[in-house]
mmCIF file with all atom_site columns, C-alpha atoms in Angstrom:
data_model
loop_
_atom_site.group_PDB
_atom_site.id
_atom_site.type_symbol
_atom_site.label_atom_id
_atom_site.label_alt_id
_atom_site.label_comp_id
_atom_site.label_asym_id
_atom_site.label_entity_id
_atom_site.label_seq_id
_atom_site.pdbx_PDB_ins_code
_atom_site.Cartn_x
_atom_site.Cartn_y
_atom_site.Cartn_z
_atom_site.occupancy
_atom_site.B_iso_or_equiv
_atom_site.pdbx_formal_charge
_atom_site.auth_seq_id
_atom_site.auth_comp_id
_atom_site.auth_asym_id
_atom_site.auth_atom_id
_atom_site.pdbx_PDB_model_num
ATOM 1   C CA . MET A 1 1   ? 115.653 140.187 90.831  1.00 45.00 ? 1   MET A CA 1
ATOM 2   C CA . VAL A 1 2   ? 116.196 140.408 87.094  1.00 49.00 ? 2   VAL A CA 1
ATOM 3   C CA . ALA A 1 3   ? 113.012 142.465 86.487  1.00 47.00 ? 3   ALA A CA 1
ATOM 4   C CA . GLY A 1 4   ? 114.458 145.253 88.639  1.00 48.00 ? 4   GLY A CA 1
ATOM 5   C CA . THR A 1 5   ? 117.731 145.285 86.717  1.00 57.00 ? 5   THR A CA 1
ATOM 6   C CA . GLU A 1 6   ? 116.088 145.004 83.284  1.00 64.00 ? 6   GLU A CA 1
ATOM 7   C CA . PRO A 1 7   ? 113.983 148.126 82.656  1.00 65.00 ? 7   PRO A CA 1
ATOM 8   C CA . GLY A 1 8   ? 112.148 146.504 79.705  1.00 67.00 ? 8   GLY A CA 1
ATOM 9   C CA . ALA A 1 9   ? 111.229 143.328 81.566  1.00 70.00 ? 9   ALA A CA 1
ATOM 10  C CA . ASP A 1 10  ? 107.573 142.339 81.418  1.00 72.00 ? 10  ASP A CA 1
ATOM 11  C CA . LEU A 1 11  ? 107.342 139.619 84.052  1.00 72.00 ? 11  LEU A CA 1
ATOM 12  C CA . ARG A 1 12  ? 104.015 137.812 84.202  1.00 71.00 ? 12  ARG A CA 1
ATOM 13  C CA . LEU A 1 13  ? 103.333 134.771 86.314  1.00 70.00 ? 13  LEU A CA 1
ATOM 14  C CA . THR A 1 14  ? 100.714 132.162 85.618  1.00 70.00 ? 14  THR A CA 1
ATOM 15  C CA . THR A 1 15  ? 100.045 128.672 86.871  1.00 67.00 ? 15  THR A CA 1
ATOM 16  C CA . MET A 1 16  ? 99.631  125.733 84.541  1.00 68.00 ? 16  MET A CA 1
ATOM 17  C CA . VAL A 1 17  ? 99.776  122.092 85.495  1.00 70.00 ? 17  VAL A CA 1
ATOM 18  C CA . LYS A 1 18  ? 101.006 120.884 82.111  1.00 78.00 ? 18  LYS A CA 1
ATOM 19  C CA . LEU A 1 19  ? 104.036 122.076 80.185  1.00 82.00 ? 19  LEU A CA 1
ATOM 20  C CA . PRO A 1 20  ? 102.960 125.098 78.131  1.00 83.00 ? 20  PRO A CA 1
ATOM 21  C CA . GLU A 1 21  ? 103.112 125.272 74.382  1.00 86.00 ? 21  GLU A CA 1
ATOM 22  C CA . PHE A 1 22  ? 105.711 128.029 74.530  1.00 87.00 ? 22  PHE A CA 1
ATOM 23  C CA . ALA A 1 23  ? 104.833 129.922 71.316  1.00 83.00 ? 23  ALA A CA 1
ATOM 24  C CA . LYS A 1 24  ? 101.060 129.446 71.504  1.00 87.00 ? 24  LYS A CA 1
ATOM 25  C CA . ASP A 1 25  ? 100.855 130.311 75.213  1.00 82.00 ? 25  ASP A CA 1
ATOM 26  C CA . GLU A 1 26  ? 103.366 133.187 74.855  1.00 84.00 ? 26  GLU A CA 1
ATOM 27  C CA . VAL A 1 27  ? 105.625 131.726 77.543  1.00 86.00 ? 27  VAL A CA 1
ATOM 28  C CA . ASP A 1 28  ? 109.393 132.242 77.460  1.00 89.00 ? 28  ASP A CA 1
ATOM 29  C CA . VAL A 1 29  ? 110.447 130.237 80.531  1.00 90.00 ? 29  VAL A CA 1
ATOM 30  C CA . SER A 1 30  ? 108.494 127.661 82.502  1.00 89.00 ? 30  SER A CA 1
ATOM 31  C CA . ILE A 1 31  ? 109.058 126.179 85.928  1.00 90.00 ? 31  ILE A CA 1
ATOM 32  C CA . GLN A 1 32  ? 107.681 122.645 86.011  1.00 89.00 ? 32  GLN A CA 1
ATOM 33  C CA . TRP A 1 33  ? 107.497 119.844 88.525  1.00 88.00 ? 33  TRP A CA 1
ATOM 34  C CA . GLY A 1 34  ? 108.730 116.453 87.358  1.00 88.00 ? 34  GLY A CA 1
ATOM 35  C CA . PHE A 1 35  ? 111.803 114.350 86.716  1.00 89.00 ? 35  PHE A CA 1
ATOM 36  C CA . GLY A 1 36  ? 113.621 116.554 84.181  1.00 89.00 ? 36  GLY A CA 1
ATOM 37  C CA . GLU A 1 37  ? 112.637 114.472 81.166  1.00 87.00 ? 37  GLU A CA 1
ATOM 38  C CA . TRP A 1 38  ? 111.662 117.162 78.641  1.00 90.00 ? 38  TRP A CA 1
ATOM 39  C CA . LYS A 1 39  ? 113.259 116.433 75.276  1.00 92.00 ? 39  LYS A CA 1
ATOM 40  C CA . GLY A 1 40  ? 114.456 119.198 72.948  1.00 91.00 ? 40  GLY A CA 1
ATOM 41  C CA . LEU A 1 41  ? 114.363 121.886 75.640  1.00 93.00 ? 41  LEU A CA 1
ATOM 42  C CA . ASP A 1 42  ? 116.964 123.382 77.975  1.00 93.00 ? 42  ASP A CA 1
ATOM 43  C CA . VAL A 1 43  ? 116.204 121.957 81.411  1.00 94.00 ? 43  VAL A CA 1
ATOM 44  C CA . GLU A 1 44  ? 117.857 122.944 84.698  1.00 94.00 ? 44  GLU A CA 1
ATOM 45  C CA . LEU A 1 45  ? 117.006 121.549 88.133  1.00 95.00 ? 45  LEU A CA 1
ATOM 46  C CA . LEU A 1 46  ? 116.187 124.327 90.600  1.00 94.00 ? 46  LEU A CA 1
ATOM 47  C CA . VAL A 1 47  ? 115.261 122.305 93.692  1.00 93.00 ? 47  VAL A CA 1
ATOM 48  C CA . ARG A 1 48  ? 114.443 118.696 94.550  1.00 94.00 ? 48  ARG A CA 1
ATOM 49  C CA . ASP A 1 49  ? 111.016 117.885 95.983  1.00 93.00 ? 49  ASP A CA 1
ATOM 50  C CA . PRO A 1 50  ? 111.556 114.957 98.393  1.00 94.00 ? 50  PRO A CA 1
ATOM 51  C CA . LYS A 1 51  ? 108.422 113.184 99.564  1.00 95.00 ? 51  LYS A CA 1
ATOM 52  C CA . ILE A 1 52  ? 107.182 111.712 102.827 1.00 97.00 ? 52  ILE A CA 1
ATOM 53  C CA . ILE A 1 53  ? 104.626 108.889 102.864 1.00 97.00 ? 53  ILE A CA 1
ATOM 54  C CA . CYS A 1 54  ? 101.752 110.437 104.849 1.00 97.00 ? 54  CYS A CA 1
ATOM 55  C CA . CYS A 1 55  ? 98.180  109.691 105.832 1.00 97.00 ? 55  CYS A CA 1
ATOM 56  C CA . SER A 1 56  ? 95.664  110.470 108.519 1.00 97.00 ? 56  SER A CA 1
ATOM 57  C CA . PRO A 1 57  ? 96.156  108.849 111.935 1.00 97.00 ? 57  PRO A CA 1
ATOM 58  C CA . GLU A 1 58  ? 93.117  106.630 111.227 1.00 97.00 ? 58  GLU A CA 1
ATOM 59  C CA . VAL A 1 59  ? 94.498  105.286 107.924 1.00 96.00 ? 59  VAL A CA 1
ATOM 60  C CA . ALA A 1 60  ? 97.914  104.759 109.566 1.00 97.00 ? 60  ALA A CA 1
ATOM 61  C CA . LYS A 1 61  ? 96.395  102.028 111.736 1.00 96.00 ? 61  LYS A CA 1
ATOM 62  C CA . GLU A 1 62  ? 96.223  99.874  108.579 1.00 94.00 ? 62  GLU A CA 1
ATOM 63  C CA . ILE A 1 63  ? 99.929  100.308 107.735 1.00 96.00 ? 63  ILE A CA 1
ATOM 64  C CA . GLU A 1 64  ? 102.600 98.382  109.612 1.00 94.00 ? 64  GLU A CA 1
ATOM 65  C CA . SER A 1 65  ? 105.019 97.727  106.748 1.00 95.00 ? 65  SER A CA 1
ATOM 66  C CA . PRO A 1 66  ? 105.559 98.747  103.110 1.00 95.00 ? 66  PRO A CA 1
ATOM 67  C CA . ASP A 1 67  ? 103.580 95.641  102.046 1.00 93.00 ? 67  ASP A CA 1
ATOM 68  C CA . ASP A 1 68  ? 100.434 97.245  103.462 1.00 93.00 ? 68  ASP A CA 1
ATOM 69  C CA . LEU A 1 69  ? 100.632 100.091 100.940 1.00 93.00 ? 69  LEU A CA 1
ATOM 70  C CA . VAL A 1 70  ? 99.274  97.859  98.171  1.00 87.00 ? 70  VAL A CA 1
ATOM 71  C CA . ARG A 1 71  ? 96.069  97.338  100.172 1.00 88.00 ? 71  ARG A CA 1
ATOM 72  C CA . VAL A 1 72  ? 95.175  100.996 100.821 1.00 92.00 ? 72  VAL A CA 1
ATOM 73  C CA . SER A 1 73  ? 94.157  103.815 98.490  1.00 93.00 ? 73  SER A CA 1
ATOM 74  C CA . LEU A 1 74  ? 97.191  105.597 97.093  1.00 94.00 ? 74  LEU A CA 1
ATOM 75  C CA . LEU A 1 75  ? 96.689  109.268 96.327  1.00 94.00 ? 75  LEU A CA 1
ATOM 76  C CA . HIS A 1 76  ? 98.537  111.143 93.604  1.00 89.00 ? 76  HIS A CA 1
ATOM 77  C CA . PRO A 1 77  ? 98.281  114.214 91.401  1.00 84.00 ? 77  PRO A CA 1
ATOM 78  C CA . VAL A 1 78  ? 97.338  113.487 87.784  1.00 83.00 ? 78  VAL A CA 1
ATOM 79  C CA . LEU A 1 79  ? 100.823 114.295 86.487  1.00 78.00 ? 79  LEU A CA 1
ATOM 80  C CA . ALA A 1 80  ? 102.586 112.151 89.099  1.00 80.00 ? 80  ALA A CA 1
ATOM 81  C CA . ARG A 1 81  ? 101.341 108.689 88.169  1.00 78.00 ? 81  ARG A CA 1
ATOM 82  C CA . SER A 1 82  ? 104.803 107.124 88.030  1.00 84.00 ? 82  SER A CA 1
ATOM 83  C CA . LEU A 1 83  ? 105.868 108.401 91.443  1.00 90.00 ? 83  LEU A CA 1
ATOM 84  C CA . TRP A 1 84  ? 104.103 105.691 93.458  1.00 91.00 ? 84  TRP A CA 1
ATOM 85  C CA . SER A 1 85  ? 105.554 102.993 91.180  1.00 89.00 ? 85  SER A CA 1
ATOM 86  C CA . ARG A 1 86  ? 109.052 104.370 91.804  1.00 91.00 ? 86  ARG A CA 1
ATOM 87  C CA . VAL A 1 87  ? 108.407 104.453 95.565  1.00 93.00 ? 87  VAL A CA 1
ATOM 88  C CA . LEU A 1 88  ? 107.034 100.910 95.656  1.00 92.00 ? 88  LEU A CA 1
ATOM 89  C CA . VAL A 1 89  ? 110.073 99.611  93.761  1.00 92.00 ? 89  VAL A CA 1
ATOM 90  C CA . TYR A 1 90  ? 112.382 101.464 96.165  1.00 95.00 ? 90  TYR A CA 1
ATOM 91  C CA . LEU A 1 91  ? 110.560 99.915  99.143  1.00 94.00 ? 91  LEU A CA 1
ATOM 92  C CA . GLY A 1 92  ? 111.217 96.438  97.727  1.00 92.00 ? 92  GLY A CA 1
ATOM 93  C CA . LEU A 1 93  ? 107.765 95.682  96.358  1.00 89.00 ? 93  LEU A CA 1
ATOM 94  C CA . GLY A 1 94  ? 108.988 95.388  92.758  1.00 78.00 ? 94  GLY A CA 1
ATOM 95  C CA . GLU A 1 95  ? 107.067 96.578  89.732  1.00 71.00 ? 95  GLU A CA 1
ATOM 96  C CA . HIS A 1 96  ? 103.622 97.129  91.112  1.00 63.00 ? 96  HIS A CA 1
ATOM 97  C CA . GLU A 1 97  ? 100.673 99.002  89.684  1.00 62.00 ? 97  GLU A CA 1
ATOM 98  C CA . PRO A 1 98  ? 98.684  100.582 92.492  1.00 58.00 ? 98  PRO A CA 1
ATOM 99  C CA . CYS A 1 99  ? 95.245  98.939  92.435  1.00 64.00 ? 99  CYS A CA 1
ATOM 100 C CA . ASN A 1 100 ? 93.409  101.406 94.640  1.00 80.00 ? 100 ASN A CA 1
ATOM 101 C CA . GLU A 1 101 ? 94.350  104.874 93.511  1.00 87.00 ? 101 GLU A CA 1
ATOM 102 C CA . ILE A 1 102 ? 92.699  108.252 93.581  1.00 90.00 ? 102 ILE A CA 1
ATOM 103 C CA . GLN A 1 103 ? 93.931  111.004 91.271  1.00 90.00 ? 103 GLN A CA 1
ATOM 104 C CA . PHE A 1 104 ? 93.795  114.698 92.077  1.00 90.00 ? 104 PHE A CA 1
ATOM 105 C CA . GLN A 1 105 ? 94.287  117.731 89.869  1.00 86.00 ? 105 GLN A CA 1
ATOM 106 C CA . ASP A 1 106 ? 97.124  119.045 92.016  1.00 86.00 ? 106 ASP A CA 1
ATOM 107 C CA . ALA A 1 107 ? 99.319  118.260 95.006  1.00 89.00 ? 107 ALA A CA 1
ATOM 108 C CA . ALA A 1 108 ? 97.504  120.632 97.382  1.00 91.00 ? 108 ALA A CA 1
ATOM 109 C CA . THR A 1 109 ? 94.162  118.890 96.810  1.00 93.00 ? 109 THR A CA 1
ATOM 110 C CA . MET A 1 110 ? 95.844  115.506 97.188  1.00 94.00 ? 110 MET A CA 1
ATOM 111 C CA . ARG A 1 111 ? 97.339  116.621 100.519 1.00 95.00 ? 111 ARG A CA 1
ATOM 112 C CA . ARG A 1 112 ? 93.877  117.649 101.743 1.00 96.00 ? 112 ARG A CA 1
ATOM 113 C CA . GLY A 1 113 ? 92.628  114.203 100.661 1.00 96.00 ? 113 GLY A CA 1
ATOM 114 C CA . ALA A 1 114 ? 95.300  112.551 102.798 1.00 97.00 ? 114 ALA A CA 1
ATOM 115 C CA . ILE A 1 115 ? 94.392  114.740 105.784 1.00 97.00 ? 115 ILE A CA 1
ATOM 116 C CA . SER A 1 116 ? 90.711  113.825 105.258 1.00 97.00 ? 116 SER A CA 1
ATOM 117 C CA . GLY A 1 117 ? 91.494  110.094 105.412 1.00 96.00 ? 117 GLY A CA 1
ATOM 118 C CA . LEU A 1 118 ? 90.970  109.205 101.750 1.00 96.00 ? 118 LEU A CA 1
ATOM 119 C CA . GLY A 1 119 ? 94.249  107.274 101.593 1.00 96.00 ? 119 GLY A CA 1
ATOM 120 C CA . VAL A 1 120 ? 98.032  107.578 101.615 1.00 97.00 ? 120 VAL A CA 1
ATOM 121 C CA . GLY A 1 121 ? 99.798  110.393 99.780  1.00 96.00 ? 121 GLY A CA 1
ATOM 122 C CA . LEU A 1 122 ? 103.346 111.263 98.864  1.00 95.00 ? 122 LEU A CA 1
ATOM 123 C CA . ILE A 1 123 ? 103.510 114.721 100.414 1.00 95.00 ? 123 ILE A CA 1
ATOM 124 C CA . SER A 1 124 ? 106.301 117.219 99.773  1.00 94.00 ? 124 SER A CA 1
ATOM 125 C CA . LYS A 1 125 ? 108.552 117.354 102.823 1.00 94.00 ? 125 LYS A CA 1
ATOM 126 C CA . ILE A 1 126 ? 108.200 121.113 103.094 1.00 87.00 ? 126 ILE A CA 1
ATOM 127 C CA . ASP A 1 127 ? 104.380 120.766 103.233 1.00 91.00 ? 127 ASP A CA 1
ATOM 128 C CA . ALA A 1 128 ? 104.275 117.640 105.374 1.00 95.00 ? 128 ALA A CA 1
ATOM 129 C CA . MET A 1 129 ? 106.408 118.760 108.318 1.00 94.00 ? 129 MET A CA 1
ATOM 130 C CA . ASN A 1 130 ? 103.873 121.181 109.803 1.00 92.00 ? 130 ASN A CA 1
ATOM 131 C CA . ASP A 1 131 ? 100.988 118.730 109.299 1.00 95.00 ? 131 ASP A CA 1
ATOM 132 C CA . LEU A 1 132 ? 103.040 116.034 111.019 1.00 96.00 ? 132 LEU A CA 1
ATOM 133 C CA . ARG A 1 133 ? 103.849 118.323 113.969 1.00 95.00 ? 133 ARG A CA 1
ATOM 134 C CA . MET A 1 134 ? 100.179 119.298 114.291 1.00 94.00 ? 134 MET A CA 1
ATOM 135 C CA . GLY A 1 135 ? 99.033  115.671 114.144 1.00 95.00 ? 135 GLY A CA 1
ATOM 136 C CA . ARG A 1 136 ? 96.911  116.163 111.018 1.00 96.00 ? 136 ARG A CA 1
ATOM 137 C CA . LEU A 1 137 ? 99.123  113.653 109.197 1.00 97.00 ? 137 LEU A CA 1
ATOM 138 C CA . VAL A 1 138 ? 101.368 110.824 110.305 1.00 97.00 ? 138 VAL A CA 1
ATOM 139 C CA . ALA A 1 139 ? 104.263 109.126 108.526 1.00 98.00 ? 139 ALA A CA 1
ATOM 140 C CA . PRO A 1 140 ? 103.408 105.444 109.109 1.00 97.00 ? 140 PRO A CA 1
ATOM 141 C CA . LEU A 1 141 ? 106.776 104.205 107.774 1.00 97.00 ? 141 LEU A CA 1
ATOM 142 C CA . GLY A 1 142 ? 108.770 107.056 109.324 1.00 96.00 ? 142 GLY A CA 1
ATOM 143 C CA . VAL A 1 143 ? 109.737 110.482 108.047 1.00 96.00 ? 143 VAL A CA 1
ATOM 144 C CA . ASN A 1 144 ? 112.967 109.155 106.566 1.00 96.00 ? 144 ASN A CA 1
ATOM 145 C CA . ALA A 1 145 ? 111.522 106.110 104.760 1.00 96.00 ? 145 ALA A CA 1
ATOM 146 C CA . LEU A 1 146 ? 112.359 107.594 101.333 1.00 96.00 ? 146 LEU A CA 1
ATOM 147 C CA . VAL A 1 147 ? 115.458 109.591 102.247 1.00 94.00 ? 147 VAL A CA 1
ATOM 148 C CA . ASN A 1 148 ? 117.862 107.324 100.321 1.00 95.00 ? 148 ASN A CA 1
ATOM 149 C CA . MET A 1 149 ? 115.816 106.973 97.144  1.00 95.00 ? 149 MET A CA 1
ATOM 150 C CA . PRO A 1 150 ? 117.908 107.205 93.966  1.00 95.00 ? 150 PRO A CA 1
ATOM 151 C CA . VAL A 1 151 ? 118.205 110.850 92.963  1.00 93.00 ? 151 VAL A CA 1
ATOM 152 C CA . GLU A 1 152 ? 116.654 110.152 89.541  1.00 92.00 ? 152 GLU A CA 1
ATOM 153 C CA . ASP A 1 153 ? 113.465 108.963 91.304  1.00 93.00 ? 153 ASP A CA 1
ATOM 154 C CA . ILE A 1 154 ? 113.073 112.125 93.381  1.00 92.00 ? 154 ILE A CA 1
ATOM 155 C CA . PRO A 1 155 ? 111.056 114.752 91.533  1.00 92.00 ? 155 PRO A CA 1
ATOM 156 C CA . GLY A 1 156 ? 111.939 118.405 91.507  1.00 91.00 ? 156 GLY A CA 1
ATOM 157 C CA . PHE A 1 157 ? 111.140 121.800 90.115  1.00 92.00 ? 157 PHE A CA 1
ATOM 158 C CA . TYR A 1 158 ? 112.911 122.555 86.848  1.00 92.00 ? 158 TYR A CA 1
ATOM 159 C CA . ALA A 1 159 ? 113.419 125.705 84.778  1.00 93.00 ? 159 ALA A CA 1
ATOM 160 C CA . ILE A 1 160 ? 112.619 124.917 81.141  1.00 93.00 ? 160 ILE A CA 1
ATOM 161 C CA . LEU A 1 161 ? 112.827 126.902 77.929  1.00 92.00 ? 161 LEU A CA 1
ATOM 162 C CA . PRO A 1 162 ? 113.190 126.332 74.206  1.00 93.00 ? 162 PRO A CA 1
ATOM 163 C CA . ARG A 1 163 ? 116.839 126.884 73.235  1.00 89.00 ? 163 ARG A CA 1
ATOM 164 C CA . ALA A 1 164 ? 115.913 129.578 70.710  1.00 89.00 ? 164 ALA A CA 1
ATOM 165 C CA . HIS A 1 165 ? 114.483 131.743 73.521  1.00 89.00 ? 165 HIS A CA 1
ATOM 166 C CA . LYS A 1 166 ? 117.996 132.270 74.894  1.00 88.00 ? 166 LYS A CA 1
ATOM 167 C CA . ARG A 1 167 ? 118.701 134.508 71.900  1.00 89.00 ? 167 ARG A CA 1
ATOM 168 C CA . VAL A 1 168 ? 116.458 137.156 73.457  1.00 87.00 ? 168 VAL A CA 1
ATOM 169 C CA . ASN A 1 169 ? 118.695 139.074 75.879  1.00 88.00 ? 169 ASN A CA 1
ATOM 170 C CA . ILE A 1 170 ? 116.085 139.708 78.538  1.00 87.00 ? 170 ILE A CA 1
ATOM 171 C CA . VAL A 1 171 ? 114.979 136.047 78.514  1.00 89.00 ? 171 VAL A CA 1
ATOM 172 C CA . ASN A 1 172 ? 118.599 134.903 78.702  1.00 89.00 ? 172 ASN A CA 1
ATOM 173 C CA . SER A 1 173 ? 119.212 137.290 81.636  1.00 89.00 ? 173 SER A CA 1
ATOM 174 C CA . PHE A 1 174 ? 116.209 135.865 83.469  1.00 89.00 ? 174 PHE A CA 1
ATOM 175 C CA . TRP A 1 175 ? 117.387 132.293 82.745  1.00 91.00 ? 175 TRP A CA 1
ATOM 176 C CA . ASP A 1 176 ? 120.892 133.055 84.012  1.00 91.00 ? 176 ASP A CA 1
ATOM 177 C CA . TRP A 1 177 ? 119.447 134.626 87.154  1.00 90.00 ? 177 TRP A CA 1
ATOM 178 C CA . ILE A 1 178 ? 116.948 131.866 87.987  1.00 90.00 ? 178 ILE A CA 1
ATOM 179 C CA . VAL A 1 179 ? 119.385 128.977 87.482  1.00 91.00 ? 179 VAL A CA 1
ATOM 180 C CA . SER A 1 180 ? 122.120 130.704 89.496  1.00 91.00 ? 180 SER A CA 1
ATOM 181 C CA . GLN A 1 181 ? 119.988 131.080 92.635  1.00 89.00 ? 181 GLN A CA 1
ATOM 182 C CA . GLU A 1 182 ? 120.235 128.711 95.618  1.00 88.00 ? 182 GLU A CA 1
ATOM 183 C CA . TRP A 1 183 ? 116.606 127.601 95.870  1.00 84.00 ? 183 TRP A CA 1
ATOM 184 C CA . ASP A 1 184 ? 117.192 124.598 98.115  1.00 76.00 ? 184 ASP A CA 1
ATOM 185 C CA . THR A 1 185 ? 117.242 126.229 101.535 1.00 68.00 ? 185 THR A CA 1
ATOM 186 C CA . ASP A 1 186 ? 115.074 123.590 103.217 1.00 56.00 ? 186 ASP A CA 1
ATOM 187 C CA . ASP A 1 187 ? 116.658 122.588 106.461 1.00 52.00 ? 187 ASP A CA 1
ATOM 188 C CA . GLU A 1 188 ? 113.327 122.685 108.287 1.00 48.00 ? 188 GLU A CA 1
ATOM 189 C CA . GLY A 1 189 ? 112.656 119.429 110.005 1.00 46.00 ? 189 GLY A CA 1
ATOM 190 C CA . ASP A 1 190 ? 116.081 117.933 109.413 1.00 46.00 ? 190 ASP A CA 1
ATOM 191 C CA . ASP A 1 191 ? 116.618 117.803 113.158 1.00 43.00 ? 191 ASP A CA 1
ATOM 192 C CA . VAL A 1 192 ? 113.060 116.710 113.916 1.00 44.00 ? 192 VAL A CA 1
ATOM 193 C CA . ASN A 1 193 ? 112.238 113.053 114.450 1.00 45.00 ? 193 ASN A CA 1
ATOM 194 C CA . ILE A 1 194 ? 108.535 112.520 113.811 1.00 46.00 ? 194 ILE A CA 1
ATOM 195 C CA . ASP A 1 195 ? 107.581 108.870 113.411 1.00 46.00 ? 195 ASP A CA 1
#
């Protein structure tokens, strides 16, 4: 890790849902979830975050086809409002504003809402697979329902920094290290067929 090779490194981690104000928040590099659409900043995709349409077994009884999604509560984190619209378009439902939606502060709380039967969530594959195996969640349209979504509609985790921050050697070393790593090592569940 770069902190071990850079004796003057002062590595501090914090969690923020929104993009930090880099100077005000004293942040050099941020890792953010989204679609890579941050203007005026250097942005590098670290890993995609594919989703699985999941809900409790009870809610799944109401879903036989993608058309049924517009009649159930759709769960999403506050910063992921456009994700359901992208999914509904991909599933052939056209431009559609979800009418019954529940917003959550973060993805973990939204996942717990899906497990509790509050509605249908778009759960990260890495989080969903264990819940699907344990029967806490089901994928009413199949685990692979979104596997061929256009890459620009699949969110991911991105490294972001203001370009001027690269002039600081230690920040540039960290940036070079983090963007050179192979973060996408998820092959869990690729051979599992849970429907």
